[in-house]
Each structure stands twice: as C-alpha cells, then as structure tokens.
PDB file of C-alpha atoms in Angstrom:
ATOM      1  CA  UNK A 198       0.000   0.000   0.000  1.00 47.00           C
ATOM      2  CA  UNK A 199       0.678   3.697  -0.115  1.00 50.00           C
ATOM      3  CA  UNK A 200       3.389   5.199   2.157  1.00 47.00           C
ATOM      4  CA  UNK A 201       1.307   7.038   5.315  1.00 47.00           C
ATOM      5  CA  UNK A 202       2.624   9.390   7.167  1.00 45.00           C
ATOM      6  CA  UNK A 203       4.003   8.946  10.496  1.00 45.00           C
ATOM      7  CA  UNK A 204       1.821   9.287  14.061  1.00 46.00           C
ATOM      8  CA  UNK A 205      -1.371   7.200  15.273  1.00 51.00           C
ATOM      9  CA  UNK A 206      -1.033   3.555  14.151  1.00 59.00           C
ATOM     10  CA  UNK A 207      -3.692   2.520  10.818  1.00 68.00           C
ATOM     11  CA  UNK A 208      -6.739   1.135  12.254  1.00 74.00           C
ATOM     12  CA  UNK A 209      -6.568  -2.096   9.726  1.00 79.00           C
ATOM     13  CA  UNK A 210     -10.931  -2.218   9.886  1.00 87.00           C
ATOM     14  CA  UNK A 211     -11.163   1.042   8.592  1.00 89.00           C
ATOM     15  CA  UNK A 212      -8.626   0.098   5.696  1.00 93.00           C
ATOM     16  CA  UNK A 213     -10.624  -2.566   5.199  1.00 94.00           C
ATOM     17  CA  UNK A 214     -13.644  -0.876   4.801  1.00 96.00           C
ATOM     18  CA  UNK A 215     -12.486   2.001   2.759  1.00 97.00           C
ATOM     19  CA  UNK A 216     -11.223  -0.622   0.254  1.00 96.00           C
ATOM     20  CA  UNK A 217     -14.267  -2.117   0.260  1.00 96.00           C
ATOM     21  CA  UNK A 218     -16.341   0.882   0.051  1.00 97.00           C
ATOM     22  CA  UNK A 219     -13.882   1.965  -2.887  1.00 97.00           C
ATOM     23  CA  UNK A 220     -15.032  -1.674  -5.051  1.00 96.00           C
ATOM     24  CA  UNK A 221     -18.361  -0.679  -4.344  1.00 96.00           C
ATOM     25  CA  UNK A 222     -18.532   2.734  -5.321  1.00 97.00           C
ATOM     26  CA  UNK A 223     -16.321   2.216  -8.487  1.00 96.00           C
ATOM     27  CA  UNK A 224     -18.785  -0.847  -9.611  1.00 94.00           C
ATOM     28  CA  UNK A 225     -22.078   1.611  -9.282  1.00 94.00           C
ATOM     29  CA  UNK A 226     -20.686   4.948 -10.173  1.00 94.00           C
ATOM     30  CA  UNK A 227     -17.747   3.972 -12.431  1.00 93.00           C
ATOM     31  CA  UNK A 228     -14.379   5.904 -12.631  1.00 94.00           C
ATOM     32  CA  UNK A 229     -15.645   8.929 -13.573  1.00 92.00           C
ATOM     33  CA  UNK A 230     -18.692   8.964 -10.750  1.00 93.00           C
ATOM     34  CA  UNK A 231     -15.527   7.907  -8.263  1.00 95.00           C
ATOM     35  CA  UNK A 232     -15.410  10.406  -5.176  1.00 96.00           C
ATOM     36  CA  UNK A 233     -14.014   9.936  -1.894  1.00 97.00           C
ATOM     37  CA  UNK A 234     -17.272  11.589   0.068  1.00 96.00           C
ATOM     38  CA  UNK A 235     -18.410   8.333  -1.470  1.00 97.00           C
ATOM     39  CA  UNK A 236     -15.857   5.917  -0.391  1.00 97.00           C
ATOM     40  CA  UNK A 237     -16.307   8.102   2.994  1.00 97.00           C
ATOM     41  CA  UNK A 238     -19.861   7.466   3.602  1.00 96.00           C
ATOM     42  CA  UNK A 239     -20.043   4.204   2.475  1.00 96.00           C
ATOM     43  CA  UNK A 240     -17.122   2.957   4.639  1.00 96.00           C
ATOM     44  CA  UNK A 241     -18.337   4.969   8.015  1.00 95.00           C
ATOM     45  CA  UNK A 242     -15.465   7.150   8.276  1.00 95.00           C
ATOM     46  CA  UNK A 243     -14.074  10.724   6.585  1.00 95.00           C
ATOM     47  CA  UNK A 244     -12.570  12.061   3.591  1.00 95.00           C
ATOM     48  CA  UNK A 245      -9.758  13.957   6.006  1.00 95.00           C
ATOM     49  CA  UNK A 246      -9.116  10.117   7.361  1.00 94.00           C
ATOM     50  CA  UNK A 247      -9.002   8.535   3.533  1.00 96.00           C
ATOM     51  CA  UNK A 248      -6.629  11.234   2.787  1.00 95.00           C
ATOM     52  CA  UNK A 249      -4.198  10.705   5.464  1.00 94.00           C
ATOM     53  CA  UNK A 250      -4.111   6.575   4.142  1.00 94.00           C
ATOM     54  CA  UNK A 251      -4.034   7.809   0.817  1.00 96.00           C
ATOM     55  CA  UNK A 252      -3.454  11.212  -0.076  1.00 96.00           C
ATOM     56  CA  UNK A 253      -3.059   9.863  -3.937  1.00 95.00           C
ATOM     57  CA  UNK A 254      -6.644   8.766  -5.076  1.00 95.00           C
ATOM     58  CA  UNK A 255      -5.078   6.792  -7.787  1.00 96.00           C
ATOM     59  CA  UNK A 256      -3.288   4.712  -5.187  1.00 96.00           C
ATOM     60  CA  UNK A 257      -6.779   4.050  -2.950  1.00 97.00           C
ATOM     61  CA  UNK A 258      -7.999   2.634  -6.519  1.00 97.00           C
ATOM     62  CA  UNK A 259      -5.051   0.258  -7.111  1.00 96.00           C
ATOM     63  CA  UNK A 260      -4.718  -1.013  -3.502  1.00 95.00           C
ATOM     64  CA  UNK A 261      -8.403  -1.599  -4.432  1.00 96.00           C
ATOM     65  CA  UNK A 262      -8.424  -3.400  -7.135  1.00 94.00           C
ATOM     66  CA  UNK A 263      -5.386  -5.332  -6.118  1.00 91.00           C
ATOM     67  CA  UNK A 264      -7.696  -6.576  -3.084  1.00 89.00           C
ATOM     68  CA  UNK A 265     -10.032  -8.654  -5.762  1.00 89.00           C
ATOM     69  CA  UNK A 266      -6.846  -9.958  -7.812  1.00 86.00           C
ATOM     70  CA  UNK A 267      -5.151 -13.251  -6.539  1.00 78.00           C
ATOM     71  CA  UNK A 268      -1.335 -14.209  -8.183  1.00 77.00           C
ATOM     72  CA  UNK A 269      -2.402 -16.716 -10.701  1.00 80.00           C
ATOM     73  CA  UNK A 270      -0.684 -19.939 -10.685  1.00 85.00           C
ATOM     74  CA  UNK A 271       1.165 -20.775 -13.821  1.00 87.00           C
ATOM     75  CA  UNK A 272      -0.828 -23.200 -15.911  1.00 87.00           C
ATOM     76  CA  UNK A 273       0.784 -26.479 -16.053  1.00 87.00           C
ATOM     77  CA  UNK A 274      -1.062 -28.931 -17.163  1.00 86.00           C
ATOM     78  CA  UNK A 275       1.522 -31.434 -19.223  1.00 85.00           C
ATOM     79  CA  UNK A 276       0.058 -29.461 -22.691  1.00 91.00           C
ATOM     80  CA  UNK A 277       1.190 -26.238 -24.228  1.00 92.00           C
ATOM     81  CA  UNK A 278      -2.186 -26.041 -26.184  1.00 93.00           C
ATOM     82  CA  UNK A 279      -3.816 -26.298 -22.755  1.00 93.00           C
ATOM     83  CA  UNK A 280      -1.186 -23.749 -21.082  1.00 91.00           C
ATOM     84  CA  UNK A 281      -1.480 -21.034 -23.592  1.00 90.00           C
ATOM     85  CA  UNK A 282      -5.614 -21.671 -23.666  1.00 92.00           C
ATOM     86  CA  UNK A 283      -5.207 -21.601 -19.749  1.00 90.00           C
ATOM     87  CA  UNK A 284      -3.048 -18.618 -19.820  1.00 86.00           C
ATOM     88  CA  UNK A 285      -5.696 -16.187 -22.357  1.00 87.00           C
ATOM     89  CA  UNK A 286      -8.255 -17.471 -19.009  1.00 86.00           C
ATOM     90  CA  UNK A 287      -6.114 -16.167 -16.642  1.00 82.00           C
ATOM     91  CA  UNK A 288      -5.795 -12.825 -18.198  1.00 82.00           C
ATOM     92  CA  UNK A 289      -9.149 -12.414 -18.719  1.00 84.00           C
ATOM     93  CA  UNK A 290     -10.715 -13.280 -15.278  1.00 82.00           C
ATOM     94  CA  UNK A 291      -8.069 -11.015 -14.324  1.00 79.00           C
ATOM     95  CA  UNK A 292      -9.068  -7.911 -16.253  1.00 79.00           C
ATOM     96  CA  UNK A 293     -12.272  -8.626 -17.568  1.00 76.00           C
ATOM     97  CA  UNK A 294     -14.216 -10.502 -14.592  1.00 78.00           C
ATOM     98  CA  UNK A 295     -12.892  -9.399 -11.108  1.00 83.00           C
ATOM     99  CA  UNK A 296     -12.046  -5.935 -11.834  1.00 86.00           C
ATOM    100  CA  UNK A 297     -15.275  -3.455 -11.889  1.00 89.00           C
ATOM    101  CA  UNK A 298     -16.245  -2.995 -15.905  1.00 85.00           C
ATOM    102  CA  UNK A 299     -15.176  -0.415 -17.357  1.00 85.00           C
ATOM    103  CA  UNK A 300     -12.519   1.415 -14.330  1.00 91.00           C
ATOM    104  CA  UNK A 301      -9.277   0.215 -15.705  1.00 90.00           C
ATOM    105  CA  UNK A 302      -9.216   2.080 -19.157  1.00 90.00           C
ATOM    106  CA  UNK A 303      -9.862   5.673 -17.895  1.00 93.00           C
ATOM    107  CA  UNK A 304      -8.000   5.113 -14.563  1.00 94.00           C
ATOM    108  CA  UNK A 305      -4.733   3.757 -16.814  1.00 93.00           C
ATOM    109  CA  UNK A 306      -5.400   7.326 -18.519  1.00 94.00           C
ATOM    110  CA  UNK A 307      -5.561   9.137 -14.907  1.00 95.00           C
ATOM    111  CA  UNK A 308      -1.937   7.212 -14.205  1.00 95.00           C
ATOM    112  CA  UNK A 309      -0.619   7.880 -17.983  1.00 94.00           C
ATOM    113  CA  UNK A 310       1.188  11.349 -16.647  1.00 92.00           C
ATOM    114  CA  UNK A 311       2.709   9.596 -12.988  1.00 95.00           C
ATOM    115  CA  UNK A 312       5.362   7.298 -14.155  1.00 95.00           C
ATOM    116  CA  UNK A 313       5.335   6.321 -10.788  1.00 96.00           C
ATOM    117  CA  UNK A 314       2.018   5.714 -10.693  1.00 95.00           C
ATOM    118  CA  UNK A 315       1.695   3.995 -14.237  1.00 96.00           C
ATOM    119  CA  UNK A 316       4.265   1.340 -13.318  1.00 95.00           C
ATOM    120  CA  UNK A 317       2.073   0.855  -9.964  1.00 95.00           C
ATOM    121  CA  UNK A 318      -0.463  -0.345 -11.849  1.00 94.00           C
ATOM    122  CA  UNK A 319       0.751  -1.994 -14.424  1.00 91.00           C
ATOM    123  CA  UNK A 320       2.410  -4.561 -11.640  1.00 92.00           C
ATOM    124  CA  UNK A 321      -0.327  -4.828  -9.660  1.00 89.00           C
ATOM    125  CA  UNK A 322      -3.174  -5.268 -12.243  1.00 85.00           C
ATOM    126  CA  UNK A 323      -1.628  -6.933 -15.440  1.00 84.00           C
ATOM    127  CA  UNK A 324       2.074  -7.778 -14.704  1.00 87.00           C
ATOM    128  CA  UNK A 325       1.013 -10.890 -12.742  1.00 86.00           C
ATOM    129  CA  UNK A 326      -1.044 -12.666 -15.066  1.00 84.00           C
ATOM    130  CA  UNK A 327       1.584 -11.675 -17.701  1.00 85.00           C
ATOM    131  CA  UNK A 328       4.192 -13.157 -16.126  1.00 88.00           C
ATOM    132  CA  UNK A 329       2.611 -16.601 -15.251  1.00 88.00           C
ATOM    133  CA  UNK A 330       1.664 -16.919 -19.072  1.00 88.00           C
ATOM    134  CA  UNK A 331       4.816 -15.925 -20.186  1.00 90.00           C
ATOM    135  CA  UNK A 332       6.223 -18.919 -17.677  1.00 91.00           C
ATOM    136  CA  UNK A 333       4.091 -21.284 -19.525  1.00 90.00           C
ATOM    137  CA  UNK A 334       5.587 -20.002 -22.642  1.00 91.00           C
ATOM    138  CA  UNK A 335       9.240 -20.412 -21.854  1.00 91.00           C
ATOM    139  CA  UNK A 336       8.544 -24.114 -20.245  1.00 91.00           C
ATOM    140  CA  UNK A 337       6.649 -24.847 -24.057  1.00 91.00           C
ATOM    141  CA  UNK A 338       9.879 -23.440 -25.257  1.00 92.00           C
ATOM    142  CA  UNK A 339      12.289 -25.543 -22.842  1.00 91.00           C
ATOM    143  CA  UNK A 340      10.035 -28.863 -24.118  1.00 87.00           C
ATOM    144  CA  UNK A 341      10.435 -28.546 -27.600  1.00 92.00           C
ATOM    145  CA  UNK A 342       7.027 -27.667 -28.372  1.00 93.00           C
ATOM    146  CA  UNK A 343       7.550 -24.292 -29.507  1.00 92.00           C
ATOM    147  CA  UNK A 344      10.238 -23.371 -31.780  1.00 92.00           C
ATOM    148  CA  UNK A 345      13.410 -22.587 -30.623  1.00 91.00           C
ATOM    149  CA  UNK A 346      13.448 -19.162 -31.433  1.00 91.00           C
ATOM    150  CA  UNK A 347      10.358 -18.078 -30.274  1.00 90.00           C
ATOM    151  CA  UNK A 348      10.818 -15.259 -27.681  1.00 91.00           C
ATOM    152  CA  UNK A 349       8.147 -16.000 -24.724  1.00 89.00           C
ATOM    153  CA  UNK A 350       7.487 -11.758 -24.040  1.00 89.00           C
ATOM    154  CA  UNK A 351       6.251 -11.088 -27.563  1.00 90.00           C
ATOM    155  CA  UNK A 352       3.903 -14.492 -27.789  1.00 91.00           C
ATOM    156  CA  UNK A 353       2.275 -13.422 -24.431  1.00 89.00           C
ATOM    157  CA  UNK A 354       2.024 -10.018 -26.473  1.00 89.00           C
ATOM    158  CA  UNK A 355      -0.259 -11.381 -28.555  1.00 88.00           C
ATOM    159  CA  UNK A 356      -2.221 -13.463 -26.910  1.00 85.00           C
ATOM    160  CA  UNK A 357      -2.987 -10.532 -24.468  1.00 85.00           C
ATOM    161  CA  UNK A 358      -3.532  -8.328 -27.242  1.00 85.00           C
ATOM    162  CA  UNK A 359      -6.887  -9.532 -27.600  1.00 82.00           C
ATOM    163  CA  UNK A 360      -7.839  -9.375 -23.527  1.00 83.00           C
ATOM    164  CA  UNK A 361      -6.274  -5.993 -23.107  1.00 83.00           C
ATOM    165  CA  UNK A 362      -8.480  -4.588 -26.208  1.00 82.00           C
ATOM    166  CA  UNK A 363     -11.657  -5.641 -24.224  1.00 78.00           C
ATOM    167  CA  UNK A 364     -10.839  -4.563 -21.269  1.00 77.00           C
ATOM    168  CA  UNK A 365      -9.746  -0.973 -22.567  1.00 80.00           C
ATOM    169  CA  UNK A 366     -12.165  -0.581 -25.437  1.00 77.00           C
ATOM    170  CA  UNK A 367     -15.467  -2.711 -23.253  1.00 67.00           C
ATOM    171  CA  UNK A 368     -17.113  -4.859 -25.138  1.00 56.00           C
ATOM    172  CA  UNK A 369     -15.931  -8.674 -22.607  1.00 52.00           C
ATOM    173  CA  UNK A 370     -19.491  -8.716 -21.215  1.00 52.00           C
ATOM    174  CA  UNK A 371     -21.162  -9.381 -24.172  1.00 55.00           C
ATOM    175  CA  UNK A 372     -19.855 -12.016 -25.227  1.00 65.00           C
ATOM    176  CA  UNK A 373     -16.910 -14.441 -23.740  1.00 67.00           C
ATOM    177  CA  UNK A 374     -13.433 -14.832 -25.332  1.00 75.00           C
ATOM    178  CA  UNK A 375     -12.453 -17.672 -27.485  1.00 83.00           C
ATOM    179  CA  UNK A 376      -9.347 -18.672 -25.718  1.00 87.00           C
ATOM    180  CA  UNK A 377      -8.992 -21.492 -27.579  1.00 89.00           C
ATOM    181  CA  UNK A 378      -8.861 -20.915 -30.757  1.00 90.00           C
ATOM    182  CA  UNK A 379      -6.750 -17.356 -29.815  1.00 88.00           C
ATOM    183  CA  UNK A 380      -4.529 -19.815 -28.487  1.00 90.00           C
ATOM    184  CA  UNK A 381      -5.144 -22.178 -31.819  1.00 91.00           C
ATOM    185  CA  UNK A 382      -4.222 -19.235 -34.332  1.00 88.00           C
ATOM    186  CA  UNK A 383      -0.710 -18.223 -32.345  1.00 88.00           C
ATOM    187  CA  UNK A 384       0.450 -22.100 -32.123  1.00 90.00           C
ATOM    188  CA  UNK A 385       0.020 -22.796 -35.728  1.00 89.00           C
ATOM    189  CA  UNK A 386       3.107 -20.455 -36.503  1.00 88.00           C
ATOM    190  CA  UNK A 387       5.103 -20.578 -33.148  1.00 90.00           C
ATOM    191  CA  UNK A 388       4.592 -24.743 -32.727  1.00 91.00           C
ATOM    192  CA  UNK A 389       7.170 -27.368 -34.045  1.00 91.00           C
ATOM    193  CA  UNK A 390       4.270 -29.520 -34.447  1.00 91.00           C
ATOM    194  CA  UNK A 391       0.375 -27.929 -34.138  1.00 89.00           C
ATOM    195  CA  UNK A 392      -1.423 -31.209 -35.312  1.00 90.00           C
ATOM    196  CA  UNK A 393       0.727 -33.365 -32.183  1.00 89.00           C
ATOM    197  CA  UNK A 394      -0.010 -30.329 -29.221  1.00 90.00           C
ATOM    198  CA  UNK A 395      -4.009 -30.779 -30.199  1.00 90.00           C
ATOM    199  CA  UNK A 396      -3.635 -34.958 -29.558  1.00 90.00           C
ATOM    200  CA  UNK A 397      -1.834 -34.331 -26.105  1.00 90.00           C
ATOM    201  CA  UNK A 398      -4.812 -31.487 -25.614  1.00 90.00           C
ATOM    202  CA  UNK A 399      -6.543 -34.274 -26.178  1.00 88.00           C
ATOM    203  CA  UNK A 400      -5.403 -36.509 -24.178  1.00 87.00           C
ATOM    204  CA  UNK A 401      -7.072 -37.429 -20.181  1.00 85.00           C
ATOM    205  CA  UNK A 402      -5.407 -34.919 -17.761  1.00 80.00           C
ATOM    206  CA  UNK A 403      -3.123 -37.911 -16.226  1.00 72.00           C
ATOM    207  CA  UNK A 404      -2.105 -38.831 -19.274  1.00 73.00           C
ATOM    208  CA  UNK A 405      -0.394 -35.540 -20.563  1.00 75.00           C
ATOM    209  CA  UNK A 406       2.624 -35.139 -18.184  1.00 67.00           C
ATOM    210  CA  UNK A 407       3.757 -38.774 -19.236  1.00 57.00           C
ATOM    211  CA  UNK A 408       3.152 -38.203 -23.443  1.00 56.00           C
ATOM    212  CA  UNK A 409       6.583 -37.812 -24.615  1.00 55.00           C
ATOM    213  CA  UNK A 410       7.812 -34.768 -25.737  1.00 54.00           C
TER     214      UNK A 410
END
C-alpha cells in the first residue's frame, strides 16, 4: 500500500472498509462517478481520514483493485495447447471478470502522466497474469514444443492483445473470449508440431505429463 505518514497507528478495519467501500462505489458509479465523500460514507469514516491513508486517489484505486486480484498460478497442465488456452483465461478473469467494468481504461489514462504511478499499476493489475503466461511459454519453449526461437514476451504479447483490447475498449461482457482458438491461431506459426499439441490437448489430464515430448 501507499506510504502514510508517520503518528497514530492505521486502524486495519477502517482500511478494510475504505477498500471495500472503494469496489463498491467504483462498480455503481464507475471511474468517472468515483469520489471519496463516497468511499467516505459508504465505509463509516471521513474524507480527512481517507486522505491521510491515501493522499493519492489513484493509489486508494489500485490497492483496491489489487484486493479482488489473486497471483495466478502458472498453468501447467503437461500441454502447451492447454497452457497457452489456460493462460488467455487467466488474463481475462483477471481484467475482464474481477475488476469493476469499465474502471481500468480511464484510470490507466488518470496514471498515464505519474510514471510512478503507471508502473504501480501496471504490476499490480496486469504484470502478474503476464508473467505466469509468459512462464508457460518459456517451459513450451524448454520442451520442444515451440520453436526454438520463439521469444516468450512477444507471444504473451499477442495473446494478451486480444484481452487488453476488451478490457480498454469494453465490449468482454457481451460475449466471452475464445481462448482457444486465440490460443489455436498463435500455435500454428510458433509450434514445431500444431497437429501433435491438439492430440496431447486431447489426451485425459493424467495422461499428458507422461506423453513424450
């Protein structure tokens, strides 16, 4: 969390609150309907006690927002095509199911200036997801699956591409994201062998870890 200044110890309820207050407000009201009388009343305490936690309101929204994100686990399940499917999941419960619709677009905007800021919440909100797809990536890599020269950052690029444009531009509730065949179009130019990683994908979940690579 934010830096607070020094004096009366944090009363970790009212943090508690005022983070929860924060989700609530920014799911009815949206960014731009955000205020911290809002967060205030809603919580049970003041906007002079929300300031001295947080005198940045962009930091009261990330600390937020990092309360309903979990660090993924990296998908391993013995089958890139299952990994990278996995991984395009993981990004978008991330960004397009537990965060409130339609905050992280204008509030990436409201960081854009604070380079400080913007690197905040870039590791808090899409940096972990990233990172455990890009994981899978190298290990598909390591295995033979992908070719050699594949470089993990820029696949993960692209298969975020698509979850990133929903999230920014709106557009993930009305219909769900084909993470499969996302995952499908990348692996037919980055895999040594597309037509083998579909009969692993294929194969019962037991059975992967043992198929030969």
């Amino acid at each position: 969390m934010s830096p607070v200044a020094a004096g009366r110890p944090r009363d970790p309820a009212i943090d508690a609150a005022v983070l929860a207050a924060t989700l609530d407000v920014l799911r009815e009201q949206g960014y731009g309907g955000f205020t911290l009388e809002a967060v205030a009343a809603r919580a049970g305490t003041t906007k002079p006690a929300i300031r001295r936690r947080w005198p940045v309101r962009q930091n009261l929204v990330i600390d937020a927002l990092a309360a309903v994100l979990v660090a993924p686990p990296v998908p391993d399940n013995g089958c890139t095509r299952c990994d990278l499917t996995a991984a395009v999941r993981l990004l978008t419960e991330a960004l397009d199911e537990r965060l409130p619709p339609g905050v992280l677009a204008p509030l990436l905007a409201d960081c854009a200036r604070d380079p400080e800021l913007h690197r905040r919440l870039l590791g808090t909100v899409v940096e972990p997801s990233r990172q455990a797809a890009a994981t899978a990536v190298r290990r598909a890599v390591d295995r033979g699956d992908l070719h050699a020269d594949v470089d993990p950052d820029l696949l993960v690029d692209l298969l975020a591409s698509a979850v990133y444009q929903r999230a920014l531009l709106g557009g993930g509730a009305q219909r769900p994201l084909p993470a499969r065949p996302l995952a499908d179009l990348l692996l037919r130019g980055a895999a040594v062998d597309f037509d083998r990683l579909v009969r692993i994908s294929e194969l019962p979940p037991g059975a992967r870890h043992a198929h030969p690579h």
